Amino acid sequence: MDLAMPFYHPKSSTSKLHGKALVVPVVSTANVSQLAADLLIASLGLRCIGLFDPRDIVPVVGGRDDGEEGVTTPLELYGSDASSVVVIQQRSPALKARKQEFIDSLLKFIEESQFSAILFLSGVDSSNRTDEQMQYAYYLFTITTLSTYSYPSPQRTNLPHPPPTKPLLHLHAALH
């Protein structure tokens, strides 16, 4: 008997993810990516449409500020039927001992959901950047394929950018 819990728990069986663009904040310095996700959620009028299993994330719970009942959890998905964008809000980092399990679960969710595009938001402390990297205000790449994707993927955007520094290497490697 398989006792494994699903990674994603939709609040409604009618929420469709296929074909939508996914925005994923990567927990980083000053929580810049999480703040950007909050701005997208508020600006687009998105609501919490699902929860993710928090077993790989540092536990956190907080009050809701969106008028809905209940509490916030460490990892939630926001969207609406009217929007072509869904946003993951991650409020705490992955546990060091479970980081790979979290990455594997997240990538499997992305593959199974068949999003039209995926945008990872991240930030790096300027003191962790090389002189060459200081020239760039962004680091943008798109996923051309993941091994199990069976649908057309977005075109790769080839913008000039330096190779990532150590904090970004793990994510960069996982996505290529």
PDB file of C-alpha atoms in Angstrom:
ATOM      1  CA  MET A   1       0.000   0.000   0.000  1.00  0.00           C
ATOM      2  CA  ASP A   2       1.408   3.392  -1.059  1.00  0.00           C
ATOM      3  CA  LEU A   3       1.034   5.912   1.768  1.00  0.00           C
ATOM      4  CA  ALA A   4       2.674   8.769  -0.131  1.00  0.00           C
ATOM      5  CA  MET A   5       0.674  11.972   0.004  1.00  0.00           C
ATOM      6  CA  PRO A   6       0.213  13.992  -3.170  1.00  0.00           C
ATOM      7  CA  PHE A   7       2.424  17.078  -3.421  1.00  0.00           C
ATOM      8  CA  TYR A   8      -0.377  19.372  -4.668  1.00  0.00           C
ATOM      9  CA  HIS A   9      -3.852  19.621  -3.154  1.00  0.00           C
ATOM     10  CA  PRO A  10      -6.279  21.729  -5.263  1.00  0.00           C
ATOM     11  CA  LYS A  11      -9.051  23.482  -3.336  1.00  0.00           C
ATOM     12  CA  SER A  12     -11.458  22.720  -6.181  1.00  0.00           C
ATOM     13  CA  SER A  13     -11.567  20.013  -8.814  1.00  0.00           C
ATOM     14  CA  THR A  14     -12.560  22.644 -11.399  1.00  0.00           C
ATOM     15  CA  SER A  15      -9.284  24.616 -11.261  1.00  0.00           C
ATOM     16  CA  LYS A  16      -7.397  23.983 -14.504  1.00  0.00           C
ATOM     17  CA  LEU A  17      -3.637  24.557 -14.763  1.00  0.00           C
ATOM     18  CA  HIS A  18      -2.902  23.183 -18.252  1.00  0.00           C
ATOM     19  CA  GLY A  19      -1.787  25.928 -20.630  1.00  0.00           C
ATOM     20  CA  LYS A  20      -1.332  28.607 -17.983  1.00  0.00           C
ATOM     21  CA  ALA A  21       1.936  30.361 -17.182  1.00  0.00           C
ATOM     22  CA  LEU A  22       3.455  29.533 -13.793  1.00  0.00           C
ATOM     23  CA  VAL A  23       5.427  32.036 -11.712  1.00  0.00           C
ATOM     24  CA  VAL A  24       7.677  30.506  -9.031  1.00  0.00           C
ATOM     25  CA  PRO A  25       9.512  32.670  -6.487  1.00  0.00           C
ATOM     26  CA  VAL A  26      12.838  31.240  -5.364  1.00  0.00           C
ATOM     27  CA  VAL A  27      13.456  32.042  -1.697  1.00  0.00           C
ATOM     28  CA  SER A  28      16.379  34.451  -1.770  1.00  0.00           C
ATOM     29  CA  THR A  29      17.963  37.517  -0.240  1.00  0.00           C
ATOM     30  CA  ALA A  30      15.499  40.060   1.197  1.00  0.00           C
ATOM     31  CA  ASN A  31      12.538  37.964  -0.008  1.00  0.00           C
ATOM     32  CA  VAL A  32      12.459  39.983  -3.223  1.00  0.00           C
ATOM     33  CA  SER A  33      10.909  37.168  -5.261  1.00  0.00           C
ATOM     34  CA  GLN A  34       8.200  36.509  -2.648  1.00  0.00           C
ATOM     35  CA  LEU A  35       7.350  40.228  -2.581  1.00  0.00           C
ATOM     36  CA  ALA A  36       7.128  40.227  -6.382  1.00  0.00           C
ATOM     37  CA  ALA A  37       4.791  37.201  -6.175  1.00  0.00           C
ATOM     38  CA  ASP A  38       2.638  39.053  -3.620  1.00  0.00           C
ATOM     39  CA  LEU A  39       2.415  42.033  -6.002  1.00  0.00           C
ATOM     40  CA  LEU A  40       1.347  39.764  -8.873  1.00  0.00           C
ATOM     41  CA  ILE A  41      -1.240  38.031  -6.692  1.00  0.00           C
ATOM     42  CA  ALA A  42      -2.730  41.343  -5.551  1.00  0.00           C
ATOM     43  CA  SER A  43      -2.506  43.088  -8.945  1.00  0.00           C
ATOM     44  CA  LEU A  44      -4.136  40.211 -10.828  1.00  0.00           C
ATOM     45  CA  GLY A  45      -6.763  39.574  -8.132  1.00  0.00           C
ATOM     46  CA  LEU A  46      -5.670  35.955  -7.689  1.00  0.00           C
ATOM     47  CA  ARG A  47      -7.041  33.714  -4.940  1.00  0.00           C
ATOM     48  CA  CYS A  48      -5.554  30.664  -3.255  1.00  0.00           C
ATOM     49  CA  ILE A  49      -6.581  27.722  -5.448  1.00  0.00           C
ATOM     50  CA  GLY A  50      -4.417  25.029  -3.897  1.00  0.00           C
ATOM     51  CA  LEU A  51      -1.961  23.995  -1.222  1.00  0.00           C
ATOM     52  CA  PHE A  52       1.279  22.065  -1.461  1.00  0.00           C
ATOM     53  CA  ASP A  53       2.481  19.414   0.961  1.00  0.00           C
ATOM     54  CA  PRO A  54       4.777  21.330   3.345  1.00  0.00           C
ATOM     55  CA  ARG A  55       6.890  18.365   4.501  1.00  0.00           C
ATOM     56  CA  ASP A  56      10.014  19.679   2.698  1.00  0.00           C
ATOM     57  CA  ILE A  57       9.613  23.307   3.806  1.00  0.00           C
ATOM     58  CA  VAL A  58      10.500  25.113   7.042  1.00  0.00           C
ATOM     59  CA  PRO A  59       7.190  25.203   8.968  1.00  0.00           C
ATOM     60  CA  VAL A  60       5.422  28.562   9.005  1.00  0.00           C
ATOM     61  CA  VAL A  61       1.839  29.648   9.457  1.00  0.00           C
ATOM     62  CA  GLY A  62       0.324  33.100   9.479  1.00  0.00           C
ATOM     63  CA  GLY A  63      -2.855  35.099   9.321  1.00  0.00           C
ATOM     64  CA  ARG A  64      -4.517  35.670   5.971  1.00  0.00           C
ATOM     65  CA  ASP A  65      -4.707  39.197   4.603  1.00  0.00           C
ATOM     66  CA  ASP A  66      -6.867  38.374   1.579  1.00  0.00           C
ATOM     67  CA  GLY A  67     -10.221  38.219   3.368  1.00  0.00           C
ATOM     68  CA  GLU A  68     -10.432  34.431   3.189  1.00  0.00           C
ATOM     69  CA  GLU A  69     -10.903  32.302   6.293  1.00  0.00           C
ATOM     70  CA  GLY A  70      -8.091  30.225   7.723  1.00  0.00           C
ATOM     71  CA  VAL A  71      -4.344  30.666   7.825  1.00  0.00           C
ATOM     72  CA  THR A  72      -1.559  30.833   5.267  1.00  0.00           C
ATOM     73  CA  THR A  73       0.752  27.880   4.844  1.00  0.00           C
ATOM     74  CA  PRO A  74       4.365  27.736   3.620  1.00  0.00           C
ATOM     75  CA  LEU A  75       3.507  26.901   0.002  1.00  0.00           C
ATOM     76  CA  GLU A  76       0.316  27.869  -1.828  1.00  0.00           C
ATOM     77  CA  LEU A  77      -0.846  28.253  -5.434  1.00  0.00           C
ATOM     78  CA  TYR A  78      -2.784  31.353  -6.497  1.00  0.00           C
ATOM     79  CA  GLY A  79      -4.829  31.747  -9.650  1.00  0.00           C
ATOM     80  CA  SER A  80      -8.263  32.373 -11.128  1.00  0.00           C
ATOM     81  CA  ASP A  81     -10.293  31.064 -14.032  1.00  0.00           C
ATOM     82  CA  ALA A  82     -10.047  34.489 -15.697  1.00  0.00           C
ATOM     83  CA  SER A  83      -6.241  34.657 -15.514  1.00  0.00           C
ATOM     84  CA  SER A  84      -3.719  32.860 -17.705  1.00  0.00           C
ATOM     85  CA  VAL A  85      -1.158  33.131 -14.888  1.00  0.00           C
ATOM     86  CA  VAL A  86      -0.841  31.120 -11.678  1.00  0.00           C
ATOM     87  CA  VAL A  87       1.619  32.041  -8.948  1.00  0.00           C
ATOM     88  CA  ILE A  88       3.227  29.862  -6.308  1.00  0.00           C
ATOM     89  CA  GLN A  89       3.795  31.707  -3.050  1.00  0.00           C
ATOM     90  CA  GLN A  90       6.576  30.139  -0.995  1.00  0.00           C
ATOM     91  CA  ARG A  91       6.871  31.728   2.426  1.00  0.00           C
ATOM     92  CA  SER A  92       9.839  29.785   3.798  1.00  0.00           C
ATOM     93  CA  PRO A  93      12.832  27.905   2.387  1.00  0.00           C
ATOM     94  CA  ALA A  94      13.174  24.184   1.817  1.00  0.00           C
ATOM     95  CA  LEU A  95      14.709  22.234   4.666  1.00  0.00           C
ATOM     96  CA  LYS A  96      18.400  21.640   3.916  1.00  0.00           C
ATOM     97  CA  ALA A  97      18.032  17.891   4.442  1.00  0.00           C
ATOM     98  CA  ARG A  98      14.998  17.751   2.087  1.00  0.00           C
ATOM     99  CA  LYS A  99      15.980  20.249  -0.614  1.00  0.00           C
ATOM    100  CA  GLN A 100      16.356  17.633  -3.369  1.00  0.00           C
ATOM    101  CA  GLU A 101      13.002  16.028  -2.493  1.00  0.00           C
ATOM    102  CA  PHE A 102      11.385  19.461  -2.727  1.00  0.00           C
ATOM    103  CA  ILE A 103      12.978  20.190  -6.124  1.00  0.00           C
ATOM    104  CA  ASP A 104      11.947  16.752  -7.423  1.00  0.00           C
ATOM    105  CA  SER A 105       8.339  17.228  -6.233  1.00  0.00           C
ATOM    106  CA  LEU A 106       8.127  20.730  -7.677  1.00  0.00           C
ATOM    107  CA  LEU A 107       9.511  19.647 -11.065  1.00  0.00           C
ATOM    108  CA  LYS A 108       7.116  16.672 -11.163  1.00  0.00           C
ATOM    109  CA  PHE A 109       4.187  19.030 -10.407  1.00  0.00           C
ATOM    110  CA  ILE A 110       5.342  21.349 -13.213  1.00  0.00           C
ATOM    111  CA  GLU A 111       5.620  18.457 -15.677  1.00  0.00           C
ATOM    112  CA  GLU A 112       2.232  16.966 -14.801  1.00  0.00           C
ATOM    113  CA  SER A 113       0.447  20.342 -14.928  1.00  0.00           C
ATOM    114  CA  GLN A 114       1.590  21.099 -18.500  1.00  0.00           C
ATOM    115  CA  PHE A 115       2.086  24.827 -18.065  1.00  0.00           C
ATOM    116  CA  SER A 116       2.621  26.927 -21.184  1.00  0.00           C
ATOM    117  CA  ALA A 117       5.520  28.790 -19.564  1.00  0.00           C
ATOM    118  CA  ILE A 118       7.406  28.873 -16.275  1.00  0.00           C
ATOM    119  CA  LEU A 119       9.081  31.949 -14.808  1.00  0.00           C
ATOM    120  CA  PHE A 120      11.388  31.540 -11.797  1.00  0.00           C
ATOM    121  CA  LEU A 121      11.905  34.759  -9.838  1.00  0.00           C
ATOM    122  CA  SER A 122      15.107  35.063  -7.861  1.00  0.00           C
ATOM    123  CA  GLY A 123      17.410  37.576  -6.280  1.00  0.00           C
ATOM    124  CA  VAL A 124      21.066  37.503  -5.364  1.00  0.00           C
ATOM    125  CA  ASP A 125      22.758  39.724  -2.827  1.00  0.00           C
ATOM    126  CA  SER A 126      25.103  42.048  -4.703  1.00  0.00           C
ATOM    127  CA  SER A 127      27.943  41.036  -2.408  1.00  0.00           C
ATOM    128  CA  ASN A 128      27.621  37.463  -3.744  1.00  0.00           C
ATOM    129  CA  ARG A 129      27.943  38.559  -7.374  1.00  0.00           C
ATOM    130  CA  THR A 130      31.103  38.812  -9.434  1.00  0.00           C
ATOM    131  CA  ASP A 131      32.141  42.047 -11.126  1.00  0.00           C
ATOM    132  CA  GLU A 132      30.977  40.627 -14.466  1.00  0.00           C
ATOM    133  CA  GLN A 133      27.545  39.820 -13.029  1.00  0.00           C
ATOM    134  CA  MET A 134      27.118  43.370 -11.724  1.00  0.00           C
ATOM    135  CA  GLN A 135      26.537  44.436 -15.347  1.00  0.00           C
ATOM    136  CA  TYR A 136      23.273  42.493 -15.475  1.00  0.00           C
ATOM    137  CA  ALA A 137      20.058  43.418 -13.710  1.00  0.00           C
ATOM    138  CA  TYR A 138      18.383  40.157 -14.725  1.00  0.00           C
ATOM    139  CA  TYR A 139      19.046  36.494 -15.315  1.00  0.00           C
ATOM    140  CA  LEU A 140      16.452  35.114 -17.708  1.00  0.00           C
ATOM    141  CA  PHE A 141      16.149  31.699 -19.258  1.00  0.00           C
ATOM    142  CA  THR A 142      13.258  29.494 -20.236  1.00  0.00           C
ATOM    143  CA  ILE A 143      12.983  25.747 -20.092  1.00  0.00           C
ATOM    144  CA  THR A 144      13.176  24.104 -23.495  1.00  0.00           C
ATOM    145  CA  THR A 145      12.317  20.616 -22.296  1.00  0.00           C
ATOM    146  CA  LEU A 146      12.136  18.502 -19.228  1.00  0.00           C
ATOM    147  CA  SER A 147      12.606  14.806 -19.854  1.00  0.00           C
ATOM    148  CA  THR A 148       8.932  13.887 -19.481  1.00  0.00           C
ATOM    149  CA  TYR A 149       7.316  16.872 -21.226  1.00  0.00           C
ATOM    150  CA  SER A 150       5.142  15.641 -24.059  1.00  0.00           C
ATOM    151  CA  TYR A 151       3.810  18.963 -25.289  1.00  0.00           C
ATOM    152  CA  PRO A 152       5.407  21.899 -27.122  1.00  0.00           C
ATOM    153  CA  SER A 153       7.653  23.951 -24.890  1.00  0.00           C
ATOM    154  CA  PRO A 154       8.212  27.692 -25.140  1.00  0.00           C
ATOM    155  CA  GLN A 155      11.113  28.914 -27.225  1.00  0.00           C
ATOM    156  CA  ARG A 156      14.392  29.420 -25.415  1.00  0.00           C
ATOM    157  CA  THR A 157      15.267  33.040 -24.820  1.00  0.00           C
ATOM    158  CA  ASN A 158      18.955  33.558 -25.488  1.00  0.00           C
ATOM    159  CA  LEU A 159      19.949  36.679 -23.613  1.00  0.00           C
ATOM    160  CA  PRO A 160      23.548  37.390 -22.694  1.00  0.00           C
ATOM    161  CA  HIS A 161      24.195  36.443 -19.100  1.00  0.00           C
ATOM    162  CA  PRO A 162      27.111  35.228 -17.057  1.00  0.00           C
ATOM    163  CA  PRO A 163      27.100  31.752 -15.554  1.00  0.00           C
ATOM    164  CA  PRO A 164      25.379  31.597 -12.149  1.00  0.00           C
ATOM    165  CA  THR A 165      27.313  31.781  -8.931  1.00  0.00           C
ATOM    166  CA  LYS A 166      27.230  28.983  -6.366  1.00  0.00           C
ATOM    167  CA  PRO A 167      23.788  29.829  -4.843  1.00  0.00           C
ATOM    168  CA  LEU A 168      22.201  29.566  -8.283  1.00  0.00           C
ATOM    169  CA  LEU A 169      24.099  26.552  -9.594  1.00  0.00           C
ATOM    170  CA  HIS A 170      21.771  23.956  -8.053  1.00  0.00           C
ATOM    171  CA  LEU A 171      18.629  25.533  -9.507  1.00  0.00           C
ATOM    172  CA  HIS A 172      20.358  26.235 -12.825  1.00  0.00           C
ATOM    173  CA  ALA A 173      21.474  22.584 -13.086  1.00  0.00           C
ATOM    174  CA  ALA A 174      18.036  21.275 -12.126  1.00  0.00           C
ATOM    175  CA  LEU A 175      16.420  23.291 -14.888  1.00  0.00           C
ATOM    176  CA  HIS A 176      18.810  22.420 -17.723  1.00  0.00           C
TER     177      HIS A 176
END
